Amino acid sequence: MSASTPNDEMQHQDASALFRHALDSSRLGKRHDSLESYTASVGRGSELDKEDIPKEFSLVTILCRNEDTQSDNAKSSLSILIGKKMRGFGEGFYNCFGGKLEKDLEEQNQPAKGAVRELEEETGITIPLSTMEESFVGTINFTFDDWQENRAMKVHLFCVFVSLSSDATSSTQNQNANTIHIDPDQIRGCDEIEPVWVHNCYDLPLLQMFADDSIWLPMLLHHHESSIGVHLKFDAWFHFHRGGTETNSILHYHIQRHDQDMSNNEPKQSAKYNLEKKLFHALHDNHIHNPSIKEFKESWSFANSVRSFMKEGNRMTYVLDVAGGHGALAA
């Protein structure tokens, strides 16, 4: 496993900045560049006794690509289906879908099997086992400062794309190859959880979700917006402050990414961006966060509008200052 890089940290920060309701950074703990650093800082909470085997769970993220977001700079191209817990652990919180892997059903040896079962029970959505296996993202490992009361957990994470159409032959631009077509009327909850669509994932109610969701979930969503066809894989470790849902705060965490190009089933070497995305990422890689994302998109749109009136072959080598103080970006 490779250690995280400074560029990974920038991607985490940039992704979180897009989400309007993320938890304050003071509750998200210290990020470690290596698993060794994380383990050394956490101490006893991550060193499990032989008898202290973590409980294992499945967790499924359901995503859908929005048809048209070009006219709204503040809207994500992704919708996400989440569930509001109606009872039990995390009551009142929102979460993705999943549950404990059942040993009697041999799900611990095949976590995707448990993910398929839990998703159908909680949403009515049926996913083929092979698709769920191909949608595996990685594991999220949880330990707790009050480890005597809260046992360690290991969560097997999956990310499935769906298309809300009763017509299985319909196609959506830039869909994942493994997109599952479902009828919206098929989705229904149960007495434990109520499914809710968030059609602009930037509005995700992260303040009413577990603290780790403010870290890995924005990273996952931001990745799938900008890297279609590249399957994000990662493993994560989170060590929570004592107090459970009442404090809902992280002390330490570490994330290791393993992006994979699904076209050739090999790890991604480098992302291919158009000029707009190259410029945007160059700004953020150099810690330049002004203009904002909304202002950047407005400026880019203005620059392209001006360029459309120029003769072919001419270069635009000037920047115009426009009302509002945004200005146009030119390359």
Short mmCIF file of C-alpha atoms in Angstrom, two decimals:
data_model
loop_
_atom_site.label_atom_id
_atom_site.label_comp_id
_atom_site.label_asym_id
_atom_site.label_seq_id
_atom_site.Cartn_x
_atom_site.Cartn_y
_atom_site.Cartn_z
CA MET A 1 0.00 0.00 0.00
CA SER A 2 1.26 3.44 -0.86
CA ALA A 3 1.22 6.36 1.54
CA SER A 4 -0.96 9.40 0.90
CA THR A 5 0.63 12.37 -0.84
CA PRO A 6 0.28 16.14 -0.33
CA ASN A 7 -1.77 16.21 -3.53
CA ASP A 8 -4.19 13.73 -1.95
CA GLU A 9 -4.60 16.12 0.97
CA MET A 10 -5.38 18.98 -1.39
CA GLN A 11 -8.00 16.82 -3.14
CA HIS A 12 -9.61 16.02 0.23
CA GLN A 13 -9.70 19.71 1.18
CA ASP A 14 -11.01 20.86 -2.21
CA ALA A 15 -13.72 18.19 -2.19
CA SER A 16 -14.91 19.09 1.31
CA ALA A 17 -15.03 22.79 0.39
CA LEU A 18 -17.72 22.06 -2.21
CA PHE A 19 -20.16 20.72 0.37
CA ARG A 20 -22.13 23.39 2.17
CA HIS A 21 -23.04 21.36 5.24
CA ALA A 22 -19.79 19.57 6.09
CA LEU A 23 -18.74 19.36 9.72
CA ASP A 24 -16.28 21.93 10.97
CA SER A 25 -12.66 20.85 10.56
CA SER A 26 -12.20 21.03 14.35
CA ARG A 27 -14.35 17.89 14.61
CA LEU A 28 -12.56 15.97 11.86
CA GLY A 29 -9.32 15.30 13.70
CA LYS A 30 -5.76 15.05 12.45
CA ARG A 31 -5.02 13.59 9.05
CA HIS A 32 -1.99 11.28 8.86
CA ASP A 33 0.09 10.75 5.72
CA SER A 34 0.92 7.16 6.59
CA LEU A 35 -0.71 4.25 8.38
CA GLU A 36 2.35 4.01 10.63
CA SER A 37 1.87 7.60 11.81
CA TYR A 38 -1.84 7.00 12.35
CA THR A 39 -1.27 3.81 14.35
CA ALA A 40 1.43 5.41 16.49
CA SER A 41 -0.87 8.32 17.36
CA VAL A 42 -3.95 6.22 18.06
CA GLY A 43 -2.21 3.73 20.35
CA ARG A 44 -4.31 1.12 22.17
CA GLY A 45 -7.50 1.89 20.26
CA SER A 46 -6.13 0.41 17.04
CA GLU A 47 -4.15 -2.47 18.59
CA LEU A 48 -6.79 -5.17 18.83
CA ASP A 49 -6.51 -8.13 21.14
CA LYS A 50 -6.99 -11.52 19.57
CA GLU A 51 -10.42 -11.70 21.18
CA ASP A 52 -11.27 -8.16 20.03
CA ILE A 53 -12.07 -9.00 16.42
CA PRO A 54 -13.87 -6.06 14.76
CA LYS A 55 -17.51 -6.40 13.85
CA GLU A 56 -17.92 -6.41 10.06
CA PHE A 57 -20.53 -4.48 8.07
CA SER A 58 -21.46 -3.62 4.50
CA LEU A 59 -22.16 -0.09 3.27
CA VAL A 60 -23.52 0.82 -0.17
CA THR A 61 -23.45 4.26 -1.77
CA ILE A 62 -26.13 4.70 -4.47
CA LEU A 63 -25.40 7.39 -7.07
CA CYS A 64 -27.25 8.68 -10.15
CA ARG A 65 -25.95 11.10 -12.78
CA ASN A 66 -28.10 14.19 -13.29
CA GLU A 67 -29.11 14.85 -16.88
CA ASP A 68 -28.25 18.54 -17.12
CA THR A 69 -26.35 20.73 -14.68
CA GLN A 70 -24.70 23.07 -17.18
CA SER A 71 -27.04 25.97 -16.39
CA ASP A 72 -26.45 25.85 -12.63
CA ASN A 73 -22.91 26.42 -11.44
CA ALA A 74 -23.79 25.53 -7.86
CA LYS A 75 -25.30 22.14 -8.69
CA SER A 76 -23.52 18.82 -8.71
CA SER A 77 -23.79 16.39 -11.62
CA LEU A 78 -24.60 13.64 -9.12
CA SER A 79 -27.61 12.67 -7.04
CA ILE A 80 -27.18 10.39 -4.05
CA LEU A 81 -29.68 8.16 -2.27
CA ILE A 82 -29.27 8.20 1.51
CA GLY A 83 -31.40 6.90 4.35
CA LYS A 84 -32.65 8.51 7.56
CA LYS A 85 -32.33 6.14 10.51
CA MET A 86 -35.71 5.80 12.20
CA ARG A 87 -34.57 3.70 15.17
CA GLY A 88 -31.55 1.99 16.69
CA PHE A 89 -27.93 3.12 16.51
CA GLY A 90 -27.66 6.53 14.85
CA GLU A 91 -31.37 7.31 15.10
CA GLY A 92 -32.09 10.65 13.40
CA PHE A 93 -28.84 10.51 11.43
CA TYR A 94 -28.56 10.03 7.68
CA ASN A 95 -26.40 7.27 6.28
CA CYS A 96 -25.82 5.09 3.26
CA PHE A 97 -27.31 1.60 3.23
CA GLY A 98 -25.93 -1.56 4.79
CA GLY A 99 -25.68 -3.58 7.94
CA LYS A 100 -23.94 -6.34 9.83
CA LEU A 101 -22.51 -9.22 7.81
CA GLU A 102 -24.24 -12.43 8.86
CA LYS A 103 -21.87 -15.26 9.73
CA ASP A 104 -24.59 -17.91 9.24
CA LEU A 105 -25.03 -16.72 5.64
CA GLU A 106 -21.25 -16.80 5.05
CA GLU A 107 -21.31 -13.08 4.26
CA GLN A 108 -18.05 -12.39 6.09
CA ASN A 109 -16.28 -14.38 3.37
CA GLN A 110 -18.29 -12.60 0.66
CA PRO A 111 -19.19 -9.07 1.85
CA ALA A 112 -20.86 -8.20 -1.45
CA LYS A 113 -23.49 -10.84 -0.67
CA GLY A 114 -24.38 -9.03 2.55
CA ALA A 115 -24.42 -5.69 0.72
CA VAL A 116 -26.93 -7.04 -1.83
CA ARG A 117 -29.18 -8.38 0.94
CA GLU A 118 -29.10 -5.22 3.08
CA LEU A 119 -29.68 -2.90 0.12
CA GLU A 120 -32.75 -4.86 -0.98
CA GLU A 121 -34.12 -4.94 2.57
CA GLU A 122 -33.65 -1.21 3.16
CA THR A 123 -34.51 0.24 -0.27
CA GLY A 124 -36.14 -2.42 -2.44
CA ILE A 125 -33.29 -2.04 -4.95
CA THR A 126 -31.99 -5.35 -6.26
CA ILE A 127 -28.38 -5.38 -7.51
CA PRO A 128 -26.81 -8.46 -9.16
CA LEU A 129 -24.10 -9.97 -6.97
CA SER A 130 -21.52 -9.66 -9.77
CA THR A 131 -22.25 -5.92 -10.13
CA MET A 132 -21.91 -5.40 -6.39
CA GLU A 133 -18.58 -7.22 -6.37
CA GLU A 134 -17.31 -5.03 -9.22
CA SER A 135 -18.47 -1.94 -7.30
CA PHE A 136 -16.25 -2.61 -4.29
CA VAL A 137 -14.42 0.52 -3.15
CA GLY A 138 -12.46 -0.62 -0.10
CA THR A 139 -12.68 -0.95 3.66
CA ILE A 140 -13.30 1.69 6.32
CA ASN A 141 -11.91 0.74 9.71
CA PHE A 142 -13.22 2.32 12.90
CA THR A 143 -11.72 2.35 16.38
CA PHE A 144 -12.82 4.37 19.38
CA ASP A 145 -11.11 6.16 22.24
CA ASP A 146 -13.62 4.54 24.60
CA TRP A 147 -12.78 1.12 23.18
CA GLN A 148 -13.98 -0.65 26.31
CA GLU A 149 -17.58 0.37 25.46
CA ASN A 150 -17.38 0.59 21.66
CA ARG A 151 -15.99 -2.36 19.75
CA ALA A 152 -13.91 -1.83 16.61
CA MET A 153 -15.71 -2.06 13.26
CA LYS A 154 -14.68 -2.92 9.72
CA VAL A 155 -16.96 -1.68 6.94
CA HIS A 156 -16.85 -3.01 3.38
CA LEU A 157 -17.77 -0.10 1.10
CA PHE A 158 -19.45 -0.35 -2.33
CA CYS A 159 -20.49 2.35 -4.81
CA VAL A 160 -23.26 1.57 -7.31
CA PHE A 161 -24.58 3.80 -10.10
CA VAL A 162 -28.25 3.61 -11.01
CA SER A 163 -30.39 5.18 -13.70
CA LEU A 164 -33.91 6.23 -12.68
CA SER A 165 -35.70 4.89 -15.71
CA SER A 166 -38.17 2.10 -16.26
CA ASP A 167 -36.73 1.75 -19.79
CA ALA A 168 -33.62 -0.42 -19.53
CA THR A 169 -32.60 0.52 -23.09
CA SER A 170 -32.43 4.24 -22.31
CA SER A 171 -28.95 5.75 -22.17
CA THR A 172 -27.58 8.60 -20.15
CA GLN A 173 -24.52 10.49 -21.30
CA ASN A 174 -21.34 9.57 -19.42
CA GLN A 175 -22.94 6.73 -17.50
CA ASN A 176 -20.75 4.10 -15.88
CA ALA A 177 -20.66 0.81 -17.73
CA ASN A 178 -22.20 -0.96 -14.73
CA THR A 179 -25.14 1.42 -14.32
CA ILE A 180 -28.24 -0.42 -13.09
CA HIS A 181 -31.59 0.74 -14.47
CA ILE A 182 -34.31 0.90 -11.83
CA ASP A 183 -37.87 2.18 -11.66
CA PRO A 184 -38.11 5.07 -9.15
CA ASP A 185 -41.32 3.51 -7.81
CA GLN A 186 -39.27 0.45 -6.86
CA ILE A 187 -37.55 2.36 -4.06
CA ARG A 188 -39.16 1.96 -0.64
CA GLY A 189 -37.94 2.01 2.92
CA CYS A 190 -38.50 -0.14 5.97
CA ASP A 191 -39.24 0.43 9.66
CA GLU A 192 -35.52 1.07 10.30
CA ILE A 193 -34.58 3.49 7.53
CA GLU A 194 -36.29 5.89 5.13
CA PRO A 195 -34.61 6.45 1.71
CA VAL A 196 -34.25 10.07 0.59
CA TRP A 197 -32.82 11.40 -2.68
CA VAL A 198 -30.42 14.35 -2.49
CA HIS A 199 -30.48 15.54 -6.10
CA ASN A 200 -27.64 18.00 -5.60
CA CYS A 201 -24.99 16.15 -3.64
CA TYR A 202 -23.43 19.46 -2.55
CA ASP A 203 -26.52 19.77 -0.30
CA LEU A 204 -25.75 16.49 1.47
CA PRO A 205 -26.82 16.89 5.15
CA LEU A 206 -23.36 16.08 6.52
CA LEU A 207 -24.16 17.87 9.78
CA GLN A 208 -26.65 15.06 10.43
CA MET A 209 -24.28 12.26 9.42
CA PHE A 210 -21.37 10.53 11.11
CA ALA A 211 -18.19 12.63 11.19
CA ASP A 212 -16.20 10.34 8.87
CA ASP A 213 -18.81 10.98 6.13
CA SER A 214 -17.57 14.59 5.93
CA ILE A 215 -14.18 13.23 4.81
CA TRP A 216 -14.49 10.14 2.62
CA LEU A 217 -17.91 10.77 1.07
CA PRO A 218 -17.10 14.22 -0.44
CA MET A 219 -13.87 12.69 -1.76
CA LEU A 220 -15.80 9.85 -3.40
CA LEU A 221 -18.45 12.14 -4.92
CA HIS A 222 -15.93 14.71 -6.13
CA HIS A 223 -13.94 11.94 -7.79
CA HIS A 224 -16.93 10.55 -9.69
CA GLU A 225 -17.83 14.03 -10.94
CA SER A 226 -14.43 14.65 -12.50
CA SER A 227 -13.15 11.15 -13.32
CA ILE A 228 -15.84 9.25 -15.22
CA GLY A 229 -14.68 5.73 -16.01
CA VAL A 230 -12.02 5.71 -13.28
CA HIS A 231 -13.10 3.61 -10.31
CA LEU A 232 -11.93 5.12 -7.03
CA LYS A 233 -10.64 2.57 -4.55
CA PHE A 234 -9.41 3.43 -1.09
CA ASP A 235 -8.97 2.09 2.42
CA ALA A 236 -9.58 4.35 5.41
CA TRP A 237 -8.98 4.34 9.15
CA PHE A 238 -10.89 6.56 11.59
CA HIS A 239 -10.37 6.83 15.33
CA PHE A 240 -13.30 8.49 17.09
CA HIS A 241 -13.36 10.61 20.22
CA ARG A 242 -15.10 9.05 23.20
CA GLY A 243 -18.81 9.86 23.51
CA GLY A 244 -20.26 8.17 20.43
CA THR A 245 -22.96 10.04 18.51
CA GLU A 246 -23.18 12.72 21.21
CA THR A 247 -19.71 14.05 20.41
CA ASN A 248 -19.50 12.67 16.82
CA SER A 249 -15.90 13.79 16.49
CA ILE A 250 -12.77 12.21 14.99
CA LEU A 251 -9.36 12.30 16.67
CA HIS A 252 -7.20 10.76 13.91
CA TYR A 253 -7.67 9.39 10.38
CA HIS A 254 -5.74 8.07 7.42
CA ILE A 255 -6.84 7.35 3.83
CA GLN A 256 -4.97 5.38 1.16
CA ARG A 257 -6.23 5.79 -2.41
CA HIS A 258 -5.96 3.18 -5.17
CA ASP A 259 -7.66 4.66 -8.27
CA GLN A 260 -8.32 2.22 -11.08
CA ASP A 261 -9.04 2.80 -14.78
CA MET A 262 -12.00 0.52 -15.55
CA SER A 263 -11.31 0.54 -19.30
CA ASN A 264 -8.21 -1.63 -18.86
CA ASN A 265 -8.60 -2.69 -15.21
CA GLU A 266 -5.27 -1.12 -14.28
CA PRO A 267 -4.40 1.47 -11.64
CA LYS A 268 -4.79 5.01 -12.91
CA GLN A 269 -1.52 6.65 -13.91
CA SER A 270 -2.73 10.19 -14.44
CA ALA A 271 -6.09 11.88 -14.91
CA LYS A 272 -6.93 13.41 -18.28
CA TYR A 273 -8.52 16.82 -17.93
CA ASN A 274 -9.79 19.34 -20.44
CA LEU A 275 -8.32 22.85 -20.34
CA GLU A 276 -10.95 24.13 -17.89
CA LYS A 277 -10.26 21.37 -15.37
CA LYS A 278 -6.48 21.67 -15.82
CA LEU A 279 -6.67 25.37 -14.99
CA PHE A 280 -8.97 24.79 -12.02
CA HIS A 281 -6.75 22.08 -10.54
CA ALA A 282 -3.63 24.17 -11.16
CA LEU A 283 -5.14 26.98 -9.10
CA HIS A 284 -5.96 24.69 -6.20
CA ASP A 285 -2.69 22.76 -6.36
CA ASN A 286 -1.02 26.12 -5.75
CA HIS A 287 -3.35 26.91 -2.82
CA ILE A 288 -5.20 29.60 -4.84
CA HIS A 289 -8.83 29.47 -3.66
CA ASN A 290 -9.98 32.81 -5.09
CA PRO A 291 -11.95 32.90 -7.37
CA SER A 292 -14.48 30.53 -5.85
CA ILE A 293 -15.75 27.56 -7.84
CA LYS A 294 -18.89 29.49 -8.84
CA GLU A 295 -16.86 32.54 -9.89
CA PHE A 296 -14.41 30.35 -11.78
CA LYS A 297 -17.20 28.74 -13.81
CA GLU A 298 -18.78 32.12 -14.55
CA SER A 299 -15.43 33.53 -15.68
CA TRP A 300 -14.66 30.50 -17.83
CA SER A 301 -18.09 30.73 -19.47
CA PHE A 302 -17.55 34.45 -20.16
CA ALA A 303 -14.11 33.81 -21.67
CA ASN A 304 -15.54 31.16 -24.00
CA SER A 305 -18.37 33.49 -25.04
CA VAL A 306 -15.85 36.18 -25.97
CA ARG A 307 -13.65 33.68 -27.78
CA SER A 308 -16.61 32.46 -29.86
CA PHE A 309 -16.71 35.87 -31.62
CA MET A 310 -13.02 35.74 -32.56
CA LYS A 311 -11.70 34.55 -35.88
CA GLU A 312 -10.41 31.00 -35.96
CA GLY A 313 -6.71 30.82 -35.17
CA ASN A 314 -6.61 34.06 -33.21
CA ARG A 315 -5.50 33.90 -29.58
CA MET A 316 -7.16 35.81 -26.79
CA THR A 317 -4.30 37.38 -24.87
CA TYR A 318 -6.19 39.77 -22.66
CA VAL A 319 -8.46 39.68 -19.63
CA LEU A 320 -11.58 41.80 -19.35
CA ASP A 321 -12.84 43.17 -16.05
CA VAL A 322 -16.62 42.76 -15.86
CA ALA A 323 -19.34 43.92 -13.51
CA GLY A 324 -19.22 42.18 -10.18
CA GLY A 325 -15.44 42.16 -10.09
CA HIS A 326 -15.03 38.60 -11.35
CA GLY A 327 -13.07 39.10 -14.54
CA ALA A 328 -12.61 36.63 -17.35
CA LEU A 329 -9.95 33.93 -17.48
CA ALA A 330 -8.01 33.60 -20.72
CA ALA A 331 -5.39 31.13 -21.83
#
